[in-house]
């Protein structure tokens, strides 16, 4: 959706989040425990509550678009990517089998509850180059061999006010392997995850 937010709304979110952004972490799969988060991710993050009327109005618009209530959404995750920063290809859902030793993920996903179903990306800024969200397996195909490469599949480029919606699970709650996506450097974005 190309003009979901106006410039003032984007600026409000950026100004509100900027003092709070810190280095992004990752939830490590069992085989990656102990490795630095920067192996995959080098952005900055802030999980922001909808604590003013501008943000609550935006929540209502997201509810109307996705048909998912705010009560079934996480706080908005504000992400800042500086030049050269990225998030290697990943899924937005948590496969409990890959996090068997992670007590928090196990509790969160117990009986299939509270796993990520849908992601809404808000692009809060324009960039001169880069910034795209890439889906290397769009339309099928094998996983990429280079998890930082955005040259195959489908890419969505940031434009201030644009949003992108994608699903991590199908209607039967099966994980969508084709939702694998890396993110390139260079923009502010807001991510809103809804869970089942």
Coordinates of N, CA and C in Angstrom, one line a residue:
X1 N 0.9 -1.2 0.0 CA 0.0 0.0 0.0 C 0.9 1.2 0.0
X2 N 0.8 2.0 -1.0 CA 1.8 3.1 -1.2 C 1.7 4.3 -0.3
X3 N 0.5 4.7 0.1 CA 0.4 5.9 0.9 C -0.4 5.6 2.2
X4 N 0.0 4.7 2.9 CA -0.8 4.3 4.2 C -0.5 5.4 5.3
X5 N 0.7 5.9 5.3 CA 1.1 6.9 6.3 C 1.4 8.2 5.6
X6 N 1.1 9.3 6.2 CA 1.6 10.6 5.6 C 2.9 11.0 6.3
X7 N 3.6 12.0 5.7 CA 4.9 12.4 6.2 C 4.9 12.8 7.7
X8 N 3.9 13.4 8.1 CA 3.8 13.8 9.5 C 3.8 12.6 10.5
X9 N 3.0 11.6 10.1 CA 2.9 10.4 10.9 C 4.3 9.7 10.9
X10 N 4.9 9.6 9.8 CA 6.3 9.0 9.8 C 7.2 9.7 10.7
X11 N 7.2 11.1 10.6 CA 8.1 11.9 11.4 C 7.8 11.7 12.9
X12 N 6.5 11.7 13.2 CA 6.1 11.5 14.6 C 6.7 10.2 15.2
X13 N 6.6 9.1 14.5 CA 7.1 7.8 14.9 C 8.6 7.9 15.1
X14 N 9.3 8.5 14.1 CA 10.8 8.6 14.2 C 11.2 9.4 15.4
X15 N 10.6 10.5 15.6 CA 11.0 11.4 16.7 C 10.7 10.8 18.0
X16 N 9.6 10.1 18.1 CA 9.3 9.4 19.4 C 10.2 8.2 19.7
X17 N 10.6 7.5 18.6 CA 11.4 6.3 18.8 C 12.9 6.6 19.0
X18 N 13.4 7.6 18.3 CA 14.9 7.8 18.2 C 15.6 7.8 19.5
X19 N 15.1 8.4 20.5 CA 15.9 8.4 21.8 C 16.0 7.1 22.4
X20 N 15.2 6.1 22.0 CA 15.2 4.8 22.6 C 15.8 3.7 21.9
X21 N 16.1 3.9 20.6 CA 16.7 2.7 19.8 C 18.0 2.3 20.3
X22 N 18.2 1.0 20.4 CA 19.4 0.3 20.9 C 19.7 -0.8 19.9
X23 N 21.0 -1.3 19.9 CA 21.4 -2.4 19.1 C 20.4 -3.5 19.1
X24 N 20.0 -4.0 17.9 CA 19.1 -5.1 17.8 C 19.7 -6.4 18.3
X25 N 18.9 -7.2 18.9 CA 19.4 -8.6 19.2 C 18.7 -9.6 18.3
X26 N 18.9 -10.8 18.6 CA 18.2 -11.9 17.9 C 17.9 -13.0 18.9
X27 N 16.8 -13.7 18.6 CA 16.5 -15.0 19.3 C 17.3 -16.1 18.7
X28 N 18.2 -16.6 19.4 CA 19.1 -17.6 18.8 C 18.4 -19.0 18.7
X29 N 18.5 -19.6 17.5 CA 18.1 -21.0 17.4 C 19.2 -21.8 18.2
X30 N 18.8 -23.0 18.6 CA 19.6 -23.9 19.4 C 21.1 -24.0 18.9
X31 N 21.2 -24.2 17.6 CA 22.5 -24.4 17.0 C 23.3 -23.1 16.9
X32 N 22.7 -21.9 17.2 CA 23.4 -20.7 17.1 C 23.7 -20.0 18.4
X33 N 23.3 -20.6 19.5 CA 23.5 -20.0 20.9 C 25.0 -19.7 21.1
X34 N 25.3 -18.5 21.6 CA 26.6 -18.1 21.8 C 27.3 -17.3 20.7
X35 N 26.6 -17.3 19.5 CA 27.2 -16.5 18.4 C 26.7 -15.1 18.6
X36 N 27.5 -14.1 18.1 CA 27.0 -12.7 18.2 C 25.8 -12.4 17.3
X37 N 24.9 -11.5 17.8 CA 23.8 -11.1 17.0 C 24.2 -10.5 15.6
X38 N 25.4 -9.9 15.6 CA 25.8 -9.2 14.4 C 26.2 -10.1 13.3
X39 N 26.2 -11.4 13.6 CA 26.4 -12.4 12.5 C 25.2 -12.3 11.5
X40 N 24.0 -11.9 12.0 CA 22.8 -11.8 11.2 C 22.2 -10.4 11.1
X41 N 22.4 -9.6 12.2 CA 21.6 -8.4 12.3 C 22.5 -7.3 12.8
X42 N 22.4 -6.1 12.2 CA 23.2 -5.0 12.7 C 22.4 -3.7 12.8
X43 N 21.1 -3.8 12.9 CA 20.2 -2.6 13.0 C 20.1 -2.2 14.4
X44 N 19.3 -1.2 14.6 CA 18.9 -0.7 16.0 C 17.4 -0.8 16.1
X45 N 16.9 -1.1 17.3 CA 15.5 -1.4 17.5 C 14.9 -0.7 18.8
X46 N 13.6 -0.5 18.7 CA 12.9 -0.1 19.9 C 11.4 -0.6 19.8
X47 N 10.9 -1.3 20.8 CA 9.6 -1.8 20.8 C 8.7 -0.7 21.4
X48 N 7.8 -0.1 20.7 CA 7.1 1.1 21.1 C 5.6 0.8 21.3
X49 N 5.2 1.2 22.5 CA 3.8 1.0 22.9 C 3.0 2.1 22.2
X50 N 1.7 1.9 21.9 CA 0.8 2.9 21.3 C 0.2 3.7 22.4
X51 N 1.0 4.7 22.9 CA 0.6 5.4 24.1 C 0.2 6.9 23.8
X52 N -0.1 7.2 22.5 CA -0.7 8.5 22.2 C -1.8 8.3 21.1
X53 N -2.6 9.3 20.9 CA -3.7 9.1 20.0 C -3.2 8.9 18.5
X54 N -2.1 9.5 18.1 CA -1.6 9.3 16.8 C -1.3 7.8 16.5
X55 N -0.7 7.2 17.5 CA -0.4 5.8 17.4 C -1.6 4.9 17.5
X56 N -2.5 5.2 18.4 CA -3.7 4.4 18.5 C -4.6 4.5 17.2
X57 N -4.6 5.7 16.6 CA -5.3 5.9 15.3 C -4.7 5.0 14.2
X58 N -3.4 4.9 14.2 CA -2.7 4.0 13.3 C -3.0 2.6 13.6
X59 N -3.1 2.2 14.9 CA -3.4 0.8 15.2 C -4.8 0.5 14.6
X60 N -5.8 1.4 14.7 CA -7.1 1.1 14.2 C -7.1 0.9 12.7
X61 N -6.2 1.7 12.0 CA -6.1 1.5 10.5 C -5.5 0.1 10.2
X62 N -4.5 -0.3 11.0 CA -3.9 -1.6 10.8 C -4.9 -2.7 11.1
X63 N -5.7 -2.5 12.1 CA -6.8 -3.5 12.4 C -7.7 -3.6 11.2
X64 N -8.2 -2.5 10.7 CA -9.1 -2.5 9.6 C -8.5 -3.1 8.3
X65 N -7.2 -2.9 8.1 CA -6.6 -3.5 6.9 C -6.4 -5.0 7.1
X66 N -5.9 -5.5 8.2 CA -5.5 -6.9 8.4 C -6.6 -7.7 9.0
X67 N -7.6 -7.1 9.6 CA -8.7 -7.8 10.3 C -8.1 -8.5 11.5
X68 N -7.0 -8.0 12.1 CA -6.4 -8.6 13.3 C -6.5 -7.5 14.4
X69 N -7.1 -7.8 15.5 CA -7.3 -6.8 16.6 C -6.0 -6.4 17.2
X70 N -5.9 -5.2 17.7 CA -4.7 -4.8 18.4 C -4.3 -5.7 19.5
X71 N -5.3 -6.3 20.2 CA -5.0 -7.2 21.3 C -4.2 -8.4 20.8
X72 N -4.2 -8.7 19.5 CA -3.4 -9.8 19.0 C -2.2 -9.3 18.2
X73 N -1.7 -8.1 18.6 CA -0.5 -7.5 18.0 C 0.6 -7.3 19.1
X74 N 1.8 -7.4 18.7 CA 2.9 -7.0 19.5 C 3.1 -5.5 19.5
X75 N 3.8 -4.9 20.4 CA 4.2 -3.5 20.3 C 4.9 -3.3 18.9
X76 N 4.8 -2.1 18.4 CA 5.4 -1.8 17.1 C 6.9 -1.9 17.3
X77 N 7.6 -2.5 16.4 CA 9.1 -2.6 16.5 C 9.6 -1.6 15.5
X78 N 10.3 -0.6 16.1 CA 10.9 0.5 15.2 C 12.3 0.1 14.9
X79 N 12.7 0.0 13.7 CA 14.0 -0.4 13.2 C 14.7 0.7 12.5
X80 N 16.0 0.9 12.8 CA 16.8 1.9 12.1 C 18.0 1.1 11.5
X81 N 18.1 1.2 10.2 CA 19.2 0.6 9.4 C 20.1 1.8 8.9
X82 N 21.3 1.9 9.4 CA 22.2 2.8 8.9 C 22.9 2.2 7.6
X83 N 23.7 3.1 6.9 CA 24.4 2.6 5.8 C 25.3 1.4 6.2
X84 N 25.2 0.3 5.4 CA 25.9 -0.9 5.6 C 25.3 -1.9 6.6
X85 N 24.2 -1.5 7.2 CA 23.6 -2.5 8.2 C 22.5 -3.3 7.4
X86 N 22.2 -4.5 8.0 CA 21.3 -5.4 7.4 C 20.8 -6.4 8.4
X87 N 19.8 -7.2 7.9 CA 19.3 -8.3 8.7 C 19.2 -9.5 7.7
X88 N 20.1 -10.4 7.9 CA 20.2 -11.6 7.0 C 18.9 -12.3 6.9
X89 N 18.7 -13.1 5.8 CA 17.4 -13.8 5.6 C 17.0 -14.6 6.9
X90 N 15.7 -14.4 7.2 CA 15.2 -15.0 8.4 C 13.7 -15.1 8.2
X91 N 13.0 -15.9 9.1 CA 11.6 -15.9 9.1 C 11.1 -15.1 10.3
X92 N 9.9 -14.5 10.2 CA 9.4 -13.8 11.3 C 8.7 -14.7 12.4
X93 N 8.4 -15.9 12.0 CA 7.8 -16.8 13.0 C 9.0 -17.5 13.7
X94 N 8.6 -18.2 14.8 CA 9.5 -19.0 15.6 C 9.1 -20.5 15.5
X95 N 9.9 -21.3 14.9 CA 9.7 -22.7 14.8 C 10.1 -23.3 16.1
X96 N 9.2 -23.8 17.0 CA 9.6 -24.3 18.3 C 10.7 -25.4 18.2
X97 N 10.7 -26.2 17.2 CA 11.7 -27.2 17.0 C 13.1 -26.7 17.0
X98 N 13.2 -25.5 16.4 CA 14.6 -24.9 16.3 C 15.0 -24.1 17.5
X99 N 14.1 -24.0 18.5 CA 14.3 -23.2 19.8 C 14.0 -24.1 20.9
X100 N 14.3 -25.4 20.9 CA 13.9 -26.4 21.9 C 14.5 -26.1 23.2
X101 N 15.6 -25.4 23.3 CA 16.3 -25.1 24.5 C 16.0 -23.7 25.0
X102 N 15.2 -23.0 24.3 CA 14.9 -21.6 24.6 C 13.6 -21.6 25.4
X103 N 13.6 -21.5 26.7 CA 12.4 -21.5 27.5 C 11.4 -20.4 27.1
X104 N 11.9 -19.2 26.9 CA 10.9 -18.1 26.5 C 10.2 -18.4 25.2
X105 N 10.9 -18.9 24.2 CA 10.2 -19.2 22.9 C 9.3 -20.4 23.1
X106 N 9.7 -21.4 23.9 CA 8.8 -22.5 24.1 C 7.5 -22.1 24.8
X107 N 7.6 -21.3 25.9 CA 6.4 -20.8 26.6 C 5.5 -20.0 25.7
X108 N 6.2 -19.1 24.9 CA 5.4 -18.2 24.0 C 4.6 -19.0 22.9
X109 N 5.2 -20.1 22.4 CA 4.6 -20.8 21.3 C 3.9 -22.1 21.7
X110 N 3.8 -22.3 23.0 CA 3.1 -23.5 23.5 C 1.7 -23.7 22.9
X111 N 1.5 -24.9 22.4 CA 0.2 -25.2 21.8 C -0.1 -24.3 20.6
X112 N 0.9 -23.8 20.0 CA 0.7 -23.0 18.8 C 0.3 -21.6 19.0
X113 N 0.2 -21.2 20.3 CA -0.2 -19.8 20.6 C 0.9 -18.8 20.5
X114 N 0.5 -17.6 20.2 CA 1.4 -16.4 20.2 C 2.6 -16.5 19.3
X115 N 2.4 -17.2 18.2 CA 3.5 -17.2 17.2 C 3.1 -16.2 16.1
X116 N 4.0 -15.7 15.4 CA 3.8 -14.6 14.4 C 3.0 -15.1 13.2
X117 N 1.9 -14.5 12.9 CA 1.1 -14.9 11.8 C 1.3 -13.9 10.6
X118 N 1.4 -12.6 10.9 CA 1.4 -11.6 9.8 C 2.4 -10.5 10.3
X119 N 3.0 -9.9 9.3 CA 3.9 -8.8 9.5 C 3.4 -7.6 8.7
X120 N 3.4 -6.4 9.3 CA 3.1 -5.2 8.5 C 4.4 -4.4 8.7
X121 N 5.0 -4.1 7.5 CA 6.2 -3.2 7.5 C 5.7 -1.8 7.1
X122 N 6.1 -0.8 7.9 CA 5.9 0.6 7.6 C 7.2 1.2 7.2
X123 N 7.3 1.7 6.0 CA 8.5 2.4 5.6 C 8.4 3.9 6.0
X124 N 9.3 4.3 6.9 CA 9.2 5.6 7.5 C 10.0 6.7 6.8
X125 N 10.9 6.2 5.9 CA 11.8 7.1 5.2 C 12.1 6.6 3.8
X126 N 12.5 7.6 3.0 CA 13.0 7.2 1.6 C 14.5 7.0 1.8
X127 N 15.1 6.3 0.8 CA 16.6 6.1 0.8 C 17.0 6.3 -0.6
X128 N 18.3 6.7 -0.8 CA 18.8 6.9 -2.1 C 19.1 5.5 -2.8
X129 N 19.6 4.5 -2.0 CA 19.9 3.2 -2.5 C 19.7 2.2 -1.4
X130 N 19.3 1.0 -1.8 CA 19.2 -0.1 -0.8 C 17.9 0.0 -0.1
X131 N 17.8 -0.6 1.1 CA 16.7 -0.5 2.0 C 15.6 -1.5 1.7
X132 N 15.8 -2.3 0.7 CA 14.7 -3.2 0.2 C 14.6 -4.4 1.2
X133 N 13.3 -4.9 1.2 CA 13.0 -6.2 1.9 C 12.8 -7.2 0.7
X134 N 13.6 -8.3 0.8 CA 13.6 -9.2 -0.3 C 13.1 -10.6 0.1
X135 N 12.3 -11.2 -0.8 CA 11.8 -12.5 -0.6 C 12.4 -13.4 -1.7
X136 N 13.6 -14.1 -1.4 CA 14.3 -14.8 -2.4 C 13.6 -16.1 -2.9
X137 N 12.6 -16.6 -2.1 CA 11.9 -17.8 -2.5 C 10.5 -17.5 -3.0
X138 N 10.2 -16.2 -3.3 CA 8.9 -15.8 -3.7 C 8.5 -16.7 -5.0
X139 N 7.4 -17.3 -5.0 CA 6.9 -18.1 -6.1 C 7.5 -19.5 -6.1
X140 N 8.2 -19.9 -5.0 CA 8.8 -21.2 -4.9 C 10.3 -21.2 -5.1
X141 N 10.8 -22.3 -5.0 CA 12.3 -22.4 -5.2 C 13.0 -22.8 -4.0
X142 N 14.3 -23.0 -4.2 CA 15.2 -23.5 -3.1 C 15.6 -22.3 -2.2
X143 N 15.9 -22.5 -1.0 CA 16.5 -21.4 -0.1 C 17.8 -20.9 -0.8
X144 N 18.1 -19.6 -0.5 CA 19.3 -19.1 -1.1 C 20.6 -19.7 -0.4
X145 N 21.7 -19.7 -1.2 CA 22.9 -20.1 -0.6 C 23.6 -18.9 0.1
X146 N 23.3 -17.7 -0.3 CA 23.8 -16.5 0.4 C 22.7 -15.8 1.0
X147 N 22.6 -15.8 2.3 CA 21.5 -15.2 3.1 C 21.5 -13.7 3.2
X148 N 22.5 -13.0 2.6 CA 22.5 -11.6 2.5 C 22.2 -11.1 1.1
X149 N 22.0 -12.0 0.2 CA 21.9 -11.6 -1.2 C 20.4 -11.2 -1.5
X150 N 20.2 -10.1 -2.1 CA 18.8 -9.6 -2.4 C 18.6 -9.6 -4.0
X151 N 19.3 -10.4 -4.7 CA 19.3 -10.3 -6.2 C 18.3 -11.3 -6.8
X152 N 17.6 -12.1 -6.1 CA 16.7 -13.0 -6.7 C 15.3 -12.9 -6.0
X153 N 14.3 -13.4 -6.6 CA 13.0 -13.3 -6.0 C 12.3 -12.0 -6.2
X154 N 11.6 -11.5 -5.1 CA 10.9 -10.3 -5.2 C 11.4 -9.3 -4.1
X155 N 11.6 -8.1 -4.5 CA 12.1 -7.0 -3.5 C 11.0 -5.9 -3.4
X156 N 10.8 -5.4 -2.2 CA 10.0 -4.3 -2.0 C 10.9 -3.2 -1.5
X157 N 10.9 -2.0 -2.2 CA 11.8 -0.9 -1.9 C 11.1 0.1 -1.0
X158 N 11.8 0.7 -0.1 CA 11.2 1.7 0.8 C 10.8 3.0 0.1
X159 N 9.6 3.4 0.4 CA 9.1 4.7 0.1 C 8.4 5.2 1.3
X160 N 8.7 6.4 1.7 CA 8.1 6.9 2.9 C 6.5 6.8 2.8
X161 N 5.9 6.2 3.8 CA 4.5 6.1 3.9 C 4.0 4.8 3.4
X162 N 4.8 4.0 2.7 CA 4.4 2.7 2.1 C 4.4 1.7 3.2
X163 N 3.4 0.8 3.1 CA 3.5 -0.4 4.0 C 3.4 -1.7 3.1
X164 N 4.0 -2.7 3.7 CA 4.0 -4.0 3.0 C 3.4 -5.0 4.1
X165 N 2.6 -5.9 3.6 CA 2.0 -6.9 4.5 C 2.4 -8.3 4.0
X166 N 2.9 -9.2 4.9 CA 3.1 -10.6 4.5 C 2.8 -11.5 5.6
X167 N 2.5 -12.7 5.2 CA 2.1 -13.8 6.2 C 3.3 -14.7 6.5
X168 N 3.4 -15.1 7.7 CA 4.4 -16.1 8.1 C 3.8 -17.5 8.2
X169 N 2.5 -17.6 8.3 CA 1.8 -18.9 8.4 C 0.6 -18.9 7.4
X170 N 0.2 -20.1 7.0 CA -1.0 -20.2 6.2 C -2.3 -20.3 7.1
X171 N -3.5 -20.4 6.5 CA -4.7 -20.4 7.3 C -4.8 -21.6 8.3
X172 N -4.0 -22.7 8.0 CA -4.0 -23.9 8.8 C -2.9 -23.8 9.9
X173 N -2.2 -22.7 10.0 CA -1.1 -22.4 11.0 C 0.1 -23.2 10.6
X174 N 0.3 -23.6 9.3 CA 1.6 -24.1 8.9 C 2.5 -23.0 8.6
X175 N 3.8 -23.1 9.0 CA 4.8 -22.1 8.7 C 5.0 -22.0 7.2
X176 N 5.1 -20.8 6.7 CA 5.4 -20.5 5.3 C 6.9 -20.3 5.1
X177 N 7.5 -21.4 4.6 CA 9.0 -21.3 4.4 C 9.3 -20.3 3.4
X178 N 8.4 -19.9 2.5 CA 8.7 -19.0 1.4 C 8.6 -17.5 2.0
X179 N 8.3 -17.3 3.2 CA 8.3 -16.0 3.8 C 9.7 -15.5 4.3
X180 N 10.7 -16.4 4.0 CA 12.1 -16.0 4.3 C 12.4 -14.7 3.7
X181 N 13.0 -13.8 4.5 CA 13.4 -12.5 3.9 C 14.6 -11.8 4.5
X182 N 15.5 -11.3 3.7 CA 16.6 -10.5 4.2 C 16.2 -9.0 4.0
X183 N 16.8 -8.1 4.8 CA 16.6 -6.7 4.7 C 17.9 -6.0 4.5
X184 N 17.9 -5.1 3.5 CA 19.1 -4.3 3.2 C 19.2 -3.0 4.0
X185 N 20.3 -2.4 4.0 CA 20.6 -1.2 4.8 C 19.8 0.0 4.4
X186 N 19.8 1.1 5.3 CA 19.5 2.4 4.8 C 18.2 3.0 5.1
X187 N 17.4 2.6 6.0 CA 16.1 3.2 6.2 C 15.5 3.0 7.6
X188 N 14.6 3.9 7.9 CA 13.8 3.7 9.1 C 12.6 2.9 8.7
X189 N 12.2 1.9 9.5 CA 11.0 1.2 9.2 C 10.3 0.8 10.6
X190 N 9.1 0.5 10.5 CA 8.3 0.1 11.7 C 7.7 -1.3 11.3
X191 N 7.8 -2.2 12.2 CA 7.3 -3.6 12.0 C 6.3 -3.9 13.0
X192 N 5.1 -4.3 12.6 CA 4.0 -4.7 13.5 C 3.7 -6.1 13.2
X193 N 3.9 -6.9 14.2 CA 3.7 -8.4 14.1 C 2.4 -8.7 14.8
X194 N 1.6 -9.5 14.2 CA 0.4 -10.0 14.8 C 0.5 -11.5 15.0
X195 N 0.0 -12.0 16.0 CA 0.1 -13.4 16.4 C -1.2 -14.2 16.3
X196 N -1.1 -15.5 16.3 CA -2.3 -16.3 16.2 C -2.9 -16.5 17.6

